[in-house]
PDB file of C-alpha atoms in Angstrom:
ATOM      1  CA  MET A   1      58.648 -13.084  49.112  1.00 64.00           C
ATOM      2  CA  ASP A   2      60.884 -16.174  48.808  1.00 83.00           C
ATOM      3  CA  ALA A   3      64.606 -16.480  47.847  1.00 89.00           C
ATOM      4  CA  LEU A   4      65.017 -15.500  44.181  1.00 93.00           C
ATOM      5  CA  LYS A   5      67.010 -17.075  41.498  1.00 95.00           C
ATOM      6  CA  LEU A   6      69.461 -14.555  40.220  1.00 96.00           C
ATOM      7  CA  VAL A   7      71.637 -14.144  37.232  1.00 96.00           C
ATOM      8  CA  ILE A   8      74.443 -11.602  37.010  1.00 97.00           C
ATOM      9  CA  ILE A   9      75.055 -10.765  33.521  1.00 96.00           C
ATOM     10  CA  LEU A  10      78.504  -9.622  32.569  1.00 96.00           C
ATOM     11  CA  PRO A  11      79.261  -8.402  28.994  1.00 94.00           C
ATOM     12  CA  GLU A  12      82.999  -8.063  28.075  1.00 94.00           C
ATOM     13  CA  TYR A  13      85.197  -7.142  25.273  1.00 91.00           C
ATOM     14  CA  ASN A  14      89.141  -7.757  25.790  1.00 91.00           C
ATOM     15  CA  GLU A  15      88.905  -7.646  29.366  1.00 91.00           C
ATOM     16  CA  GLU A  16      91.334 -10.644  30.296  1.00 91.00           C
ATOM     17  CA  GLU A  17      92.899  -8.393  33.191  1.00 91.00           C
ATOM     18  CA  CYS A  18      89.786  -8.499  35.151  1.00 91.00           C
ATOM     19  CA  ILE A  19      87.884 -11.597  34.354  1.00 94.00           C
ATOM     20  CA  GLU A  20      89.246 -13.795  37.358  1.00 94.00           C
ATOM     21  CA  ASP A  21      89.020 -10.852  39.812  1.00 93.00           C
ATOM     22  CA  THR A  22      85.648  -9.662  38.885  1.00 94.00           C
ATOM     23  CA  THR A  23      84.210 -13.338  38.728  1.00 95.00           C
ATOM     24  CA  GLY A  24      85.600 -13.860  42.501  1.00 94.00           C
ATOM     25  CA  ARG A  25      84.193 -10.653  43.881  1.00 94.00           C
ATOM     26  CA  LEU A  26      80.713 -11.349  42.270  1.00 95.00           C
ATOM     27  CA  LEU A  27      80.810 -14.959  43.732  1.00 96.00           C
ATOM     28  CA  SER A  28      81.431 -13.518  47.078  1.00 95.00           C
ATOM     29  CA  VAL A  29      78.470 -11.282  46.566  1.00 95.00           C
ATOM     30  CA  ILE A  30      76.254 -14.171  45.534  1.00 95.00           C
ATOM     31  CA  GLU A  31      77.588 -16.217  48.758  1.00 95.00           C
ATOM     32  CA  ASN A  32      76.537 -13.483  51.018  1.00 94.00           C
ATOM     33  CA  LEU A  33      73.070 -13.168  49.429  1.00 95.00           C
ATOM     34  CA  GLN A  34      72.505 -16.774  49.580  1.00 94.00           C
ATOM     35  CA  GLN A  35      73.432 -16.718  53.304  1.00 93.00           C
ATOM     36  CA  GLU A  36      70.931 -13.943  53.719  1.00 93.00           C
ATOM     37  CA  LYS A  37      68.263 -16.041  51.930  1.00 93.00           C
ATOM     38  CA  LEU A  38      67.678 -13.405  49.379  1.00 94.00           C
ATOM     39  CA  ILE A  39      68.675 -15.579  46.452  1.00 94.00           C
ATOM     40  CA  THR A  40      68.761 -19.259  45.819  1.00 94.00           C
ATOM     41  CA  ASN A  41      71.704 -21.516  45.633  1.00 93.00           C
ATOM     42  CA  ASP A  42      71.302 -22.021  41.896  1.00 93.00           C
ATOM     43  CA  SER A  43      72.132 -18.314  41.137  1.00 95.00           C
ATOM     44  CA  PHE A  44      75.101 -17.692  38.966  1.00 96.00           C
ATOM     45  CA  ILE A  45      77.161 -15.361  36.909  1.00 96.00           C
ATOM     46  CA  PHE A  46      76.672 -15.299  33.091  1.00 97.00           C
ATOM     47  CA  TRP A  47      79.483 -13.907  30.761  1.00 97.00           C
ATOM     48  CA  ILE A  48      78.956 -12.599  27.376  1.00 96.00           C
ATOM     49  CA  SER A  49      82.253 -12.461  25.456  1.00 95.00           C
ATOM     50  CA  ASP A  50      81.681  -9.897  22.821  1.00 92.00           C
ATOM     51  CA  GLY A  51      84.041 -11.018  20.128  1.00 91.00           C
ATOM     52  CA  SER A  52      87.129 -10.581  22.379  1.00 92.00           C
ATOM     53  CA  THR A  53      90.455 -11.217  20.592  1.00 92.00           C
ATOM     54  CA  ASP A  54      92.628 -11.678  23.940  1.00 92.00           C
ATOM     55  CA  ASN A  55      92.410 -14.500  26.310  1.00 93.00           C
ATOM     56  CA  SER A  56      89.196 -13.668  28.070  1.00 93.00           C
ATOM     57  CA  TRP A  57      87.165 -16.532  26.707  1.00 95.00           C
ATOM     58  CA  LYS A  58      89.869 -19.109  27.665  1.00 95.00           C
ATOM     59  CA  LEU A  59      89.715 -17.724  31.323  1.00 95.00           C
ATOM     60  CA  ILE A  60      86.064 -17.881  31.468  1.00 96.00           C
ATOM     61  CA  GLU A  61      86.214 -21.500  30.224  1.00 95.00           C
ATOM     62  CA  LYS A  62      88.621 -22.410  32.865  1.00 95.00           C
ATOM     63  CA  ILE A  63      86.630 -20.858  35.725  1.00 95.00           C
ATOM     64  CA  HIS A  64      83.492 -22.631  34.394  1.00 96.00           C
ATOM     65  CA  SER A  65      85.358 -25.940  34.264  1.00 94.00           C
ATOM     66  CA  GLU A  66      86.068 -25.500  38.146  1.00 94.00           C
ATOM     67  CA  LYS A  67      82.514 -23.927  38.982  1.00 94.00           C
ATOM     68  CA  PRO A  68      80.079 -25.012  36.179  1.00 94.00           C
ATOM     69  CA  ASP A  69      77.054 -24.271  38.435  1.00 94.00           C
ATOM     70  CA  LYS A  70      78.188 -20.864  39.380  1.00 95.00           C
ATOM     71  CA  VAL A  71      79.820 -19.616  36.137  1.00 96.00           C
ATOM     72  CA  LYS A  72      78.108 -19.918  32.538  1.00 96.00           C
ATOM     73  CA  GLY A  73      78.433 -17.881  29.377  1.00 95.00           C
ATOM     74  CA  ILE A  74      78.333 -17.447  25.765  1.00 96.00           C
ATOM     75  CA  LYS A  75      80.839 -16.363  23.103  1.00 96.00           C
ATOM     76  CA  PHE A  76      79.911 -14.174  20.034  1.00 95.00           C
ATOM     77  CA  SER A  77      81.449 -15.000  16.665  1.00 94.00           C
ATOM     78  CA  LYS A  78      82.435 -11.399  16.342  1.00 92.00           C
ATOM     79  CA  ASN A  79      82.132  -8.053  18.071  1.00 91.00           C
ATOM     80  CA  PHE A  80      78.331  -7.130  17.939  1.00 89.00           C
ATOM     81  CA  GLY A  81      78.400  -4.313  20.596  1.00 86.00           C
ATOM     82  CA  ASN A  82      77.698  -3.684  24.190  1.00 87.00           C
ATOM     83  CA  GLN A  83      73.867  -3.287  23.916  1.00 87.00           C
ATOM     84  CA  LYS A  84      73.567  -6.570  21.971  1.00 89.00           C
ATOM     85  CA  ALA A  85      75.797  -8.313  24.468  1.00 93.00           C
ATOM     86  CA  ILE A  86      73.528  -7.319  27.333  1.00 93.00           C
ATOM     87  CA  LEU A  87      70.354  -8.199  25.154  1.00 92.00           C
ATOM     88  CA  ALA A  88      71.993 -11.624  24.571  1.00 93.00           C
ATOM     89  CA  GLY A  89      72.788 -11.906  28.356  1.00 94.00           C
ATOM     90  CA  LEU A  90      69.099 -11.516  29.082  1.00 95.00           C
ATOM     91  CA  PHE A  91      67.582 -13.651  26.372  1.00 94.00           C
ATOM     92  CA  GLU A  92      70.037 -16.481  26.786  1.00 94.00           C
ATOM     93  CA  SER A  93      70.086 -16.579  30.526  1.00 94.00           C
ATOM     94  CA  TYR A  94      66.337 -16.400  30.543  1.00 93.00           C
ATOM     95  CA  LYS A  95      66.267 -19.860  29.618  1.00 93.00           C
ATOM     96  CA  TYR A  96      67.581 -21.058  32.926  1.00 93.00           C
ATOM     97  CA  GLY A  97      64.421 -19.982  34.571  1.00 92.00           C
ATOM     98  CA  ALA A  98      65.929 -17.022  36.760  1.00 94.00           C
ATOM     99  CA  ASP A  99      63.405 -14.583  38.494  1.00 94.00           C
ATOM    100  CA  CYS A 100      65.498 -11.641  37.899  1.00 94.00           C
ATOM    101  CA  PHE A 101      68.674 -10.351  36.076  1.00 97.00           C
ATOM    102  CA  ILE A 102      71.118  -7.898  36.755  1.00 96.00           C
ATOM    103  CA  SER A 103      73.640  -6.421  34.293  1.00 95.00           C
ATOM    104  CA  ILE A 104      76.924  -4.778  35.296  1.00 94.00           C
ATOM    105  CA  ASP A 105      80.108  -3.765  33.701  1.00 91.00           C
ATOM    106  CA  SER A 106      82.772  -6.182  33.692  1.00 90.00           C
ATOM    107  CA  ASP A 107      85.365  -4.005  35.253  1.00 89.00           C
ATOM    108  CA  LEU A 108      83.080  -3.580  38.341  1.00 89.00           C
ATOM    109  CA  GLN A 109      83.534   0.239  38.235  1.00 90.00           C
ATOM    110  CA  GLN A 110      79.917   0.199  39.283  1.00 90.00           C
ATOM    111  CA  ASP A 111      79.372  -0.854  42.937  1.00 91.00           C
ATOM    112  CA  GLU A 112      78.832  -4.500  43.073  1.00 93.00           C
ATOM    113  CA  LEU A 113      77.771  -4.224  46.677  1.00 93.00           C
ATOM    114  CA  LYS A 114      74.657  -2.332  45.618  1.00 94.00           C
ATOM    115  CA  ILE A 115      73.169  -5.608  44.076  1.00 95.00           C
ATOM    116  CA  LYS A 116      71.719  -6.358  47.500  1.00 95.00           C
ATOM    117  CA  GLU A 117      69.654  -3.064  47.189  1.00 95.00           C
ATOM    118  CA  PHE A 118      68.664  -3.924  43.688  1.00 95.00           C
ATOM    119  CA  ILE A 119      67.156  -7.102  44.930  1.00 95.00           C
ATOM    120  CA  GLN A 120      65.480  -5.310  47.924  1.00 94.00           C
ATOM    121  CA  LYS A 121      63.778  -2.838  45.553  1.00 94.00           C
ATOM    122  CA  TYR A 122      62.595  -5.681  43.394  1.00 95.00           C
ATOM    123  CA  LYS A 123      61.175  -7.560  46.417  1.00 93.00           C
ATOM    124  CA  SER A 124      59.394  -4.218  47.069  1.00 92.00           C
ATOM    125  CA  GLY A 125      57.392  -4.302  43.879  1.00 92.00           C
ATOM    126  CA  ALA A 126      59.635  -2.859  41.077  1.00 93.00           C
ATOM    127  CA  LYS A 127      59.871  -4.941  37.890  1.00 94.00           C
ATOM    128  CA  ILE A 128      62.876  -2.881  36.669  1.00 94.00           C
ATOM    129  CA  VAL A 129      65.444  -1.139  38.847  1.00 95.00           C
ATOM    130  CA  ALA A 130      67.838   1.130  37.118  1.00 91.00           C
ATOM    131  CA  GLY A 131      71.274   2.171  38.461  1.00 92.00           C
ATOM    132  CA  ILE A 132      71.957   5.853  38.367  1.00 90.00           C
ATOM    133  CA  ARG A 133      75.486   7.297  38.971  1.00 87.00           C
ATOM    134  CA  ASN A 134      75.679   9.698  41.926  1.00 86.00           C
ATOM    135  CA  ASN A 135      78.303  11.946  39.952  1.00 76.00           C
ATOM    136  CA  ARG A 136      80.733  11.777  36.964  1.00 66.00           C
ATOM    137  CA  GLU A 137      83.862  12.558  38.923  1.00 66.00           C
ATOM    138  CA  THR A 138      85.871   9.791  37.356  1.00 63.00           C
ATOM    139  CA  ASP A 139      85.019  11.167  33.847  1.00 64.00           C
ATOM    140  CA  GLY A 140      87.124  13.750  31.906  1.00 65.00           C
ATOM    141  CA  ILE A 141      85.671  17.320  31.328  1.00 73.00           C
ATOM    142  CA  ILE A 142      84.699  16.509  27.853  1.00 70.00           C
ATOM    143  CA  LYS A 143      82.888  13.323  28.574  1.00 68.00           C
ATOM    144  CA  LYS A 144      81.080  15.063  31.399  1.00 68.00           C
ATOM    145  CA  ILE A 145      79.884  17.788  29.228  1.00 71.00           C
ATOM    146  CA  THR A 146      78.862  15.529  26.468  1.00 67.00           C
ATOM    147  CA  ALA A 147      77.111  13.025  28.696  1.00 67.00           C
ATOM    148  CA  LEU A 148      74.900  15.694  30.457  1.00 70.00           C
ATOM    149  CA  ALA A 149      74.302  17.341  26.784  1.00 68.00           C
ATOM    150  CA  PHE A 150      73.126  13.932  25.640  1.00 66.00           C
ATOM    151  CA  TYR A 151      70.703  13.314  28.695  1.00 65.00           C
ATOM    152  CA  LYS A 152      69.466  16.835  28.309  1.00 72.00           C
ATOM    153  CA  LEU A 153      68.800  16.428  24.547  1.00 66.00           C
ATOM    154  CA  MET A 154      67.016  12.874  24.956  1.00 65.00           C
ATOM    155  CA  ASN A 155      64.496  14.638  27.475  1.00 66.00           C
ATOM    156  CA  ILE A 156      63.889  17.559  25.082  1.00 66.00           C
ATOM    157  CA  LEU A 157      63.367  15.054  22.465  1.00 62.00           C
ATOM    158  CA  GLY A 158      60.635  13.430  24.460  1.00 63.00           C
ATOM    159  CA  VAL A 159      62.715  10.267  25.948  1.00 66.00           C
ATOM    160  CA  ASN A 160      62.228  10.350  29.707  1.00 70.00           C
ATOM    161  CA  LEU A 161      65.880   9.513  30.759  1.00 69.00           C
ATOM    162  CA  LYS A 162      67.310  10.221  34.174  1.00 74.00           C
ATOM    163  CA  VAL A 163      70.506  12.044  34.113  1.00 72.00           C
ATOM    164  CA  ASN A 164      73.625   9.641  34.716  1.00 78.00           C
ATOM    165  CA  HIS A 165      71.269   6.566  34.003  1.00 78.00           C
ATOM    166  CA  SER A 166      73.491   3.520  33.317  1.00 82.00           C
ATOM    167  CA  ASP A 167      73.124  -0.048  32.088  1.00 86.00           C
ATOM    168  CA  TYR A 168      73.616  -1.383  35.674  1.00 92.00           C
ATOM    169  CA  ARG A 169      70.264  -2.645  35.875  1.00 93.00           C
ATOM    170  CA  LEU A 170      67.893  -5.284  37.398  1.00 96.00           C
ATOM    171  CA  VAL A 171      65.220  -6.722  35.106  1.00 95.00           C
ATOM    172  CA  SER A 172      62.356  -8.954  36.255  1.00 95.00           C
ATOM    173  CA  ARG A 173      61.442 -11.940  34.187  1.00 95.00           C
ATOM    174  CA  ASP A 174      58.215 -10.528  33.222  1.00 94.00           C
ATOM    175  CA  ALA A 175      60.198  -7.562  31.689  1.00 94.00           C
ATOM    176  CA  VAL A 176      62.458  -9.814  29.735  1.00 94.00           C
ATOM    177  CA  GLU A 177      59.432 -11.590  28.369  1.00 93.00           C
ATOM    178  CA  ALA A 178      58.023  -8.171  27.260  1.00 92.00           C
ATOM    179  CA  LEU A 179      61.453  -7.104  25.766  1.00 90.00           C
ATOM    180  CA  GLN A 180      61.452 -10.277  23.541  1.00 89.00           C
ATOM    181  CA  LYS A 181      58.364  -9.004  21.687  1.00 88.00           C
ATOM    182  CA  PHE A 182      60.425  -6.031  20.467  1.00 83.00           C
ATOM    183  CA  GLY A 183      61.626  -7.026  17.052  1.00 77.00           C
ATOM    184  CA  GLU A 184      64.182  -4.145  16.226  1.00 77.00           C
ATOM    185  CA  THR A 185      67.610  -4.978  15.298  1.00 72.00           C
ATOM    186  CA  ASN A 186      69.104  -1.998  17.086  1.00 73.00           C
ATOM    187  CA  LEU A 187      67.741  -1.491  20.638  1.00 74.00           C
ATOM    188  CA  PHE A 188      68.808   1.340  22.970  1.00 75.00           C
ATOM    189  CA  LEU A 189      68.168  -0.436  26.192  1.00 80.00           C
ATOM    190  CA  ARG A 190      68.032   2.748  28.459  1.00 78.00           C
ATOM    191  CA  GLY A 191      65.199   4.032  26.498  1.00 77.00           C
ATOM    192  CA  ILE A 192      63.278   0.739  25.762  1.00 81.00           C
ATOM    193  CA  PHE A 193      62.727  -0.240  29.187  1.00 84.00           C
ATOM    194  CA  ASN A 194      60.778   3.022  29.918  1.00 80.00           C
ATOM    195  CA  GLU A 195      58.524   1.676  27.079  1.00 79.00           C
ATOM    196  CA  LEU A 196      57.592  -1.575  28.780  1.00 85.00           C
ATOM    197  CA  GLY A 197      55.421   0.355  31.358  1.00 83.00           C
ATOM    198  CA  PHE A 198      56.275  -1.745  34.322  1.00 91.00           C
ATOM    199  CA  LYS A 199      56.979  -0.259  37.747  1.00 92.00           C
ATOM    200  CA  GLN A 200      60.430   1.108  38.071  1.00 92.00           C
ATOM    201  CA  ASP A 201      62.664   2.117  40.989  1.00 93.00           C
ATOM    202  CA  TYR A 202      66.181   3.454  41.106  1.00 93.00           C
ATOM    203  CA  VAL A 203      69.421   2.663  42.920  1.00 94.00           C
ATOM    204  CA  TYR A 204      72.106   5.305  43.265  1.00 93.00           C
ATOM    205  CA  PHE A 205      75.816   4.409  43.306  1.00 91.00           C
ATOM    206  CA  ASP A 206      79.332   5.671  43.169  1.00 89.00           C
ATOM    207  CA  VAL A 207      81.690   4.956  40.375  1.00 85.00           C
ATOM    208  CA  LYS A 208      84.831   3.470  41.501  1.00 85.00           C
ATOM    209  CA  PRO A 209      88.388   4.063  39.681  1.00 78.00           C
ATOM    210  CA  ARG A 210      89.062   1.493  36.984  1.00 71.00           C
ATOM    211  CA  LYS A 211      91.278  -1.336  38.628  1.00 69.00           C
ATOM    212  CA  TYR A 212      92.623  -2.967  35.372  1.00 65.00           C
ATOM    213  CA  GLY A 213      93.382  -2.002  31.829  1.00 63.00           C
ATOM    214  CA  LYS A 214      91.562   0.873  30.045  1.00 66.00           C
ATOM    215  CA  THR A 215      87.938   1.204  29.073  1.00 60.00           C
ATOM    216  CA  LYS A 216      87.039  -0.366  25.824  1.00 53.00           C
ATOM    217  CA  PHE A 217      83.905   2.019  25.574  1.00 53.00           C
ATOM    218  CA  THR A 218      85.675   4.525  23.320  1.00 56.00           C
ATOM    219  CA  SER A 219      84.357   7.924  22.264  1.00 59.00           C
ATOM    220  CA  ASP A 220      83.104   6.636  18.868  1.00 62.00           C
ATOM    221  CA  LYS A 221      81.186   3.777  20.560  1.00 56.00           C
ATOM    222  CA  MET A 222      79.696   6.417  23.024  1.00 59.00           C
ATOM    223  CA  PHE A 223      78.743   8.749  20.039  1.00 57.00           C
ATOM    224  CA  SER A 224      77.258   5.713  18.175  1.00 63.00           C
ATOM    225  CA  LEU A 225      75.238   4.649  21.081  1.00 56.00           C
ATOM    226  CA  ALA A 226      73.920   8.386  21.639  1.00 56.00           C
ATOM    227  CA  LEU A 227      73.091   8.637  17.959  1.00 59.00           C
ATOM    228  CA  ASN A 228      71.303   5.231  18.015  1.00 62.00           C
ATOM    229  CA  GLY A 229      69.283   6.362  20.992  1.00 56.00           C
ATOM    230  CA  ILE A 230      68.236   9.535  19.418  1.00 60.00           C
ATOM    231  CA  THR A 231      67.143   8.004  16.115  1.00 58.00           C
ATOM    232  CA  SER A 232      65.466   4.921  17.763  1.00 63.00           C
ATOM    233  CA  PHE A 233      63.122   7.002  19.943  1.00 61.00           C
ATOM    234  CA  SER A 234      62.358  10.321  18.373  1.00 61.00           C
ATOM    235  CA  ILE A 235      61.193  11.783  15.038  1.00 60.00           C
ATOM    236  CA  VAL A 236      61.879  15.334  16.220  1.00 62.00           C
ATOM    237  CA  PRO A 237      65.088  15.825  14.289  1.00 67.00           C
ATOM    238  CA  LEU A 238      63.304  15.006  11.292  1.00 62.00           C
ATOM    239  CA  ARG A 239      60.614  17.577  12.020  1.00 63.00           C
ATOM    240  CA  PHE A 240      63.488  19.813  12.747  1.00 68.00           C
ATOM    241  CA  VAL A 241      64.668  19.352   9.078  1.00 66.00           C
ATOM    242  CA  SER A 242      61.183  20.411   7.994  1.00 64.00           C
ATOM    243  CA  TYR A 243      61.323  23.565  10.280  1.00 67.00           C
ATOM    244  CA  VAL A 244      64.901  24.544   9.148  1.00 69.00           C
ATOM    245  CA  GLY A 245      63.411  24.204   5.482  1.00 67.00           C
ATOM    246  CA  ILE A 246      60.651  26.635   6.195  1.00 66.00           C
ATOM    247  CA  LEU A 247      63.112  29.022   8.102  1.00 71.00           C
ATOM    248  CA  MET A 248      65.427  29.049   5.122  1.00 68.00           C
ATOM    249  CA  SER A 249      62.693  29.507   2.612  1.00 65.00           C
ATOM    250  CA  ILE A 250      61.496  32.642   4.650  1.00 70.00           C
ATOM    251  CA  ILE A 251      65.180  34.040   4.799  1.00 70.00           C
ATOM    252  CA  SER A 252      65.657  33.540   1.150  1.00 67.00           C
ATOM    253  CA  PHE A 253      62.428  35.482   0.361  1.00 67.00           C
ATOM    254  CA  ILE A 254      63.477  38.125   2.421  1.00 72.00           C
ATOM    255  CA  ILE A 255      66.985  38.605   0.686  1.00 67.00           C
ATOM    256  CA  GLY A 256      65.103  38.225  -2.669  1.00 64.00           C
ATOM    257  CA  PHE A 257      62.460  40.870  -1.774  1.00 68.00           C
ATOM    258  CA  SER A 258      65.349  43.148  -0.456  1.00 69.00           C
ATOM    259  CA  ALA A 259      67.220  42.952  -3.860  1.00 64.00           C
ATOM    260  CA  TRP A 260      64.121  43.626  -5.737  1.00 66.00           C
ATOM    261  CA  TRP A 261      63.390  46.712  -3.595  1.00 68.00           C
ATOM    262  CA  GLU A 262      66.955  48.061  -3.964  1.00 65.00           C
ATOM    263  CA  LYS A 263      66.644  47.641  -7.843  1.00 65.00           C
ATOM    264  CA  VAL A 264      63.353  49.218  -8.383  1.00 67.00           C
ATOM    265  CA  PHE A 265      63.191  51.965  -5.830  1.00 68.00           C
ATOM    266  CA  ASN A 266      66.742  52.948  -5.108  1.00 66.00           C
ATOM    267  CA  ASN A 267      68.141  51.949  -8.528  1.00 64.00           C
ATOM    268  CA  SER A 268      71.131  50.410  -6.938  1.00 60.00           C
ATOM    269  CA  THR A 269      72.798  47.100  -6.313  1.00 57.00           C
ATOM    270  CA  ILE A 270      72.986  45.603  -2.828  1.00 56.00           C
ATOM    271  CA  PRO A 271      75.911  46.418  -0.859  1.00 62.00           C
ATOM    272  CA  GLY A 272      77.601  43.841   1.140  1.00 60.00           C
ATOM    273  CA  TRP A 273      78.128  40.861  -1.156  1.00 58.00           C
ATOM    274  CA  ALA A 274      80.199  39.177   1.539  1.00 51.00           C
ATOM    275  CA  THR A 275      77.230  39.016   3.609  1.00 63.00           C
ATOM    276  CA  ILE A 276      75.379  37.102   0.780  1.00 70.00           C
ATOM    277  CA  ILE A 277      78.296  34.689   0.351  1.00 60.00           C
ATOM    278  CA  VAL A 278      78.160  34.053   4.105  1.00 60.00           C
ATOM    279  CA  THR A 279      74.524  33.407   4.005  1.00 71.00           C
ATOM    280  CA  ILE A 280      74.964  31.087   1.025  1.00 72.00           C
ATOM    281  CA  GLY A 281      77.698  29.105   3.083  1.00 61.00           C
ATOM    282  CA  PHE A 282      75.289  28.822   6.107  1.00 70.00           C
ATOM    283  CA  VAL A 283      72.342  27.594   4.022  1.00 72.00           C
ATOM    284  CA  GLY A 284      74.574  25.071   2.336  1.00 71.00           C
ATOM    285  CA  GLY A 285      75.741  23.867   5.711  1.00 67.00           C
ATOM    286  CA  ILE A 286      72.229  23.509   6.998  1.00 73.00           C
ATOM    287  CA  GLN A 287      71.345  21.457   3.996  1.00 74.00           C
ATOM    288  CA  ILE A 288      74.119  19.197   4.499  1.00 70.00           C
ATOM    289  CA  LEU A 289      73.217  18.854   8.220  1.00 72.00           C
ATOM    290  CA  CYS A 290      69.627  18.136   7.138  1.00 75.00           C
ATOM    291  CA  ILE A 291      70.681  15.468   4.691  1.00 75.00           C
ATOM    292  CA  GLY A 292      72.924  13.779   7.422  1.00 70.00           C
ATOM    293  CA  ILE A 293      69.908  13.593   9.742  1.00 73.00           C
ATOM    294  CA  ILE A 294      67.685  12.064   7.138  1.00 75.00           C
ATOM    295  CA  GLY A 295      70.625   9.694   6.240  1.00 70.00           C
ATOM    296  CA  GLU A 296      70.820   8.429   9.888  1.00 69.00           C
ATOM    297  CA  TYR A 297      67.186   7.516   9.862  1.00 71.00           C
ATOM    298  CA  LEU A 298      67.355   5.897   6.499  1.00 72.00           C
ATOM    299  CA  GLY A 299      70.390   3.855   7.814  1.00 67.00           C
ATOM    300  CA  GLN A 300      68.425   2.670  10.703  1.00 66.00           C
ATOM    301  CA  LEU A 301      65.529   1.807   8.466  1.00 70.00           C
ATOM    302  CA  PHE A 302      67.871   0.022   6.098  1.00 65.00           C
ATOM    303  CA  GLN A 303      69.451  -2.137   9.043  1.00 65.00           C
ATOM    304  CA  GLU A 304      66.056  -2.961  10.417  1.00 65.00           C
ATOM    305  CA  VAL A 305      64.445  -4.137   6.834  1.00 67.00           C
ATOM    306  CA  LYS A 306      67.462  -6.542   6.368  1.00 63.00           C
ATOM    307  CA  SER A 307      66.354  -8.214   9.581  1.00 69.00           C
ATOM    308  CA  ARG A 308      69.800  -9.709  10.155  1.00 73.00           C
ATOM    309  CA  PRO A 309      70.382 -11.485  13.455  1.00 81.00           C
ATOM    310  CA  ARG A 310      71.309  -9.261  16.423  1.00 82.00           C
ATOM    311  CA  TYR A 311      74.118 -11.532  17.526  1.00 87.00           C
ATOM    312  CA  ILE A 312      75.697 -14.957  16.491  1.00 91.00           C
ATOM    313  CA  ILE A 313      76.824 -17.427  19.245  1.00 92.00           C
ATOM    314  CA  GLU A 314      79.867 -19.120  18.545  1.00 94.00           C
ATOM    315  CA  LYS A 315      80.076 -21.124  21.881  1.00 93.00           C
ATOM    316  CA  GLU A 316      78.057 -21.594  24.973  1.00 92.00           C
ATOM    317  CA  LEU A 317      79.087 -22.779  28.473  1.00 93.00           C
ATOM    318  CA  LYS A 318      76.100 -24.461  30.275  1.00 88.00           C
TER     319      LYS A 318
END
């Protein structure tokens, strides 16, 4: 297979501390790959500034003015979120006629030296190559537990996700073309690529300590991503609501029958009113949970029906 035209996609939000360092390190990777004739000389880096309020975009503009052929990018009008930034990176850089695209976090905690392995997997026939973390040693205990619980839950719900799957990923031009046919406003990319049906492969990497600043992917954003993934790919929670409703009806019938039995045959009231109060509270909690689950799905439907744009580009560096 001939040398490939590669685009490295870098979503960023308020990452001014690492813009120059990340760009330099990735340009070095690109240069090495070009020397090995794995990628073409017109391969480049594509920054997506996701509504940053710091000096990130100014730094990207400065680097672009110095190396317009090697560094390009777009700036969102506001913060639309990591998933939409990656999606924009794929769709907008697709216009440059690249053969494949690799998305990677802008802090480069994901090992950029593995990019060569991604390309080799692509050359071996894979249309999508997903990056898988070897471990979660850099995460706190709570994040480790919640992340593993999320992957187990997604697999229980029928979404086939490998544990420690990340958005460090190579996507072929064919896969991007197929992705453009999906019209949902909110796309959970880790799941949607499994829906495309193309041959996949995996690259395993170690996560490095963060060199600059703090992560902008906060707990509420991770929770939102997980919730979006669940409601985008499975109706099992809605069926859970139905099952819970049936179960609560059975329990209520048993309690009612017990009360009737005590009154008719034993001529006494039921002892243990505290138990009944606890049961009522439990049933009320289940009802609220079920209403919340239904509300999440209605919220997803509401956003899809409005058909608002996934992102708005304010500026572009070509």
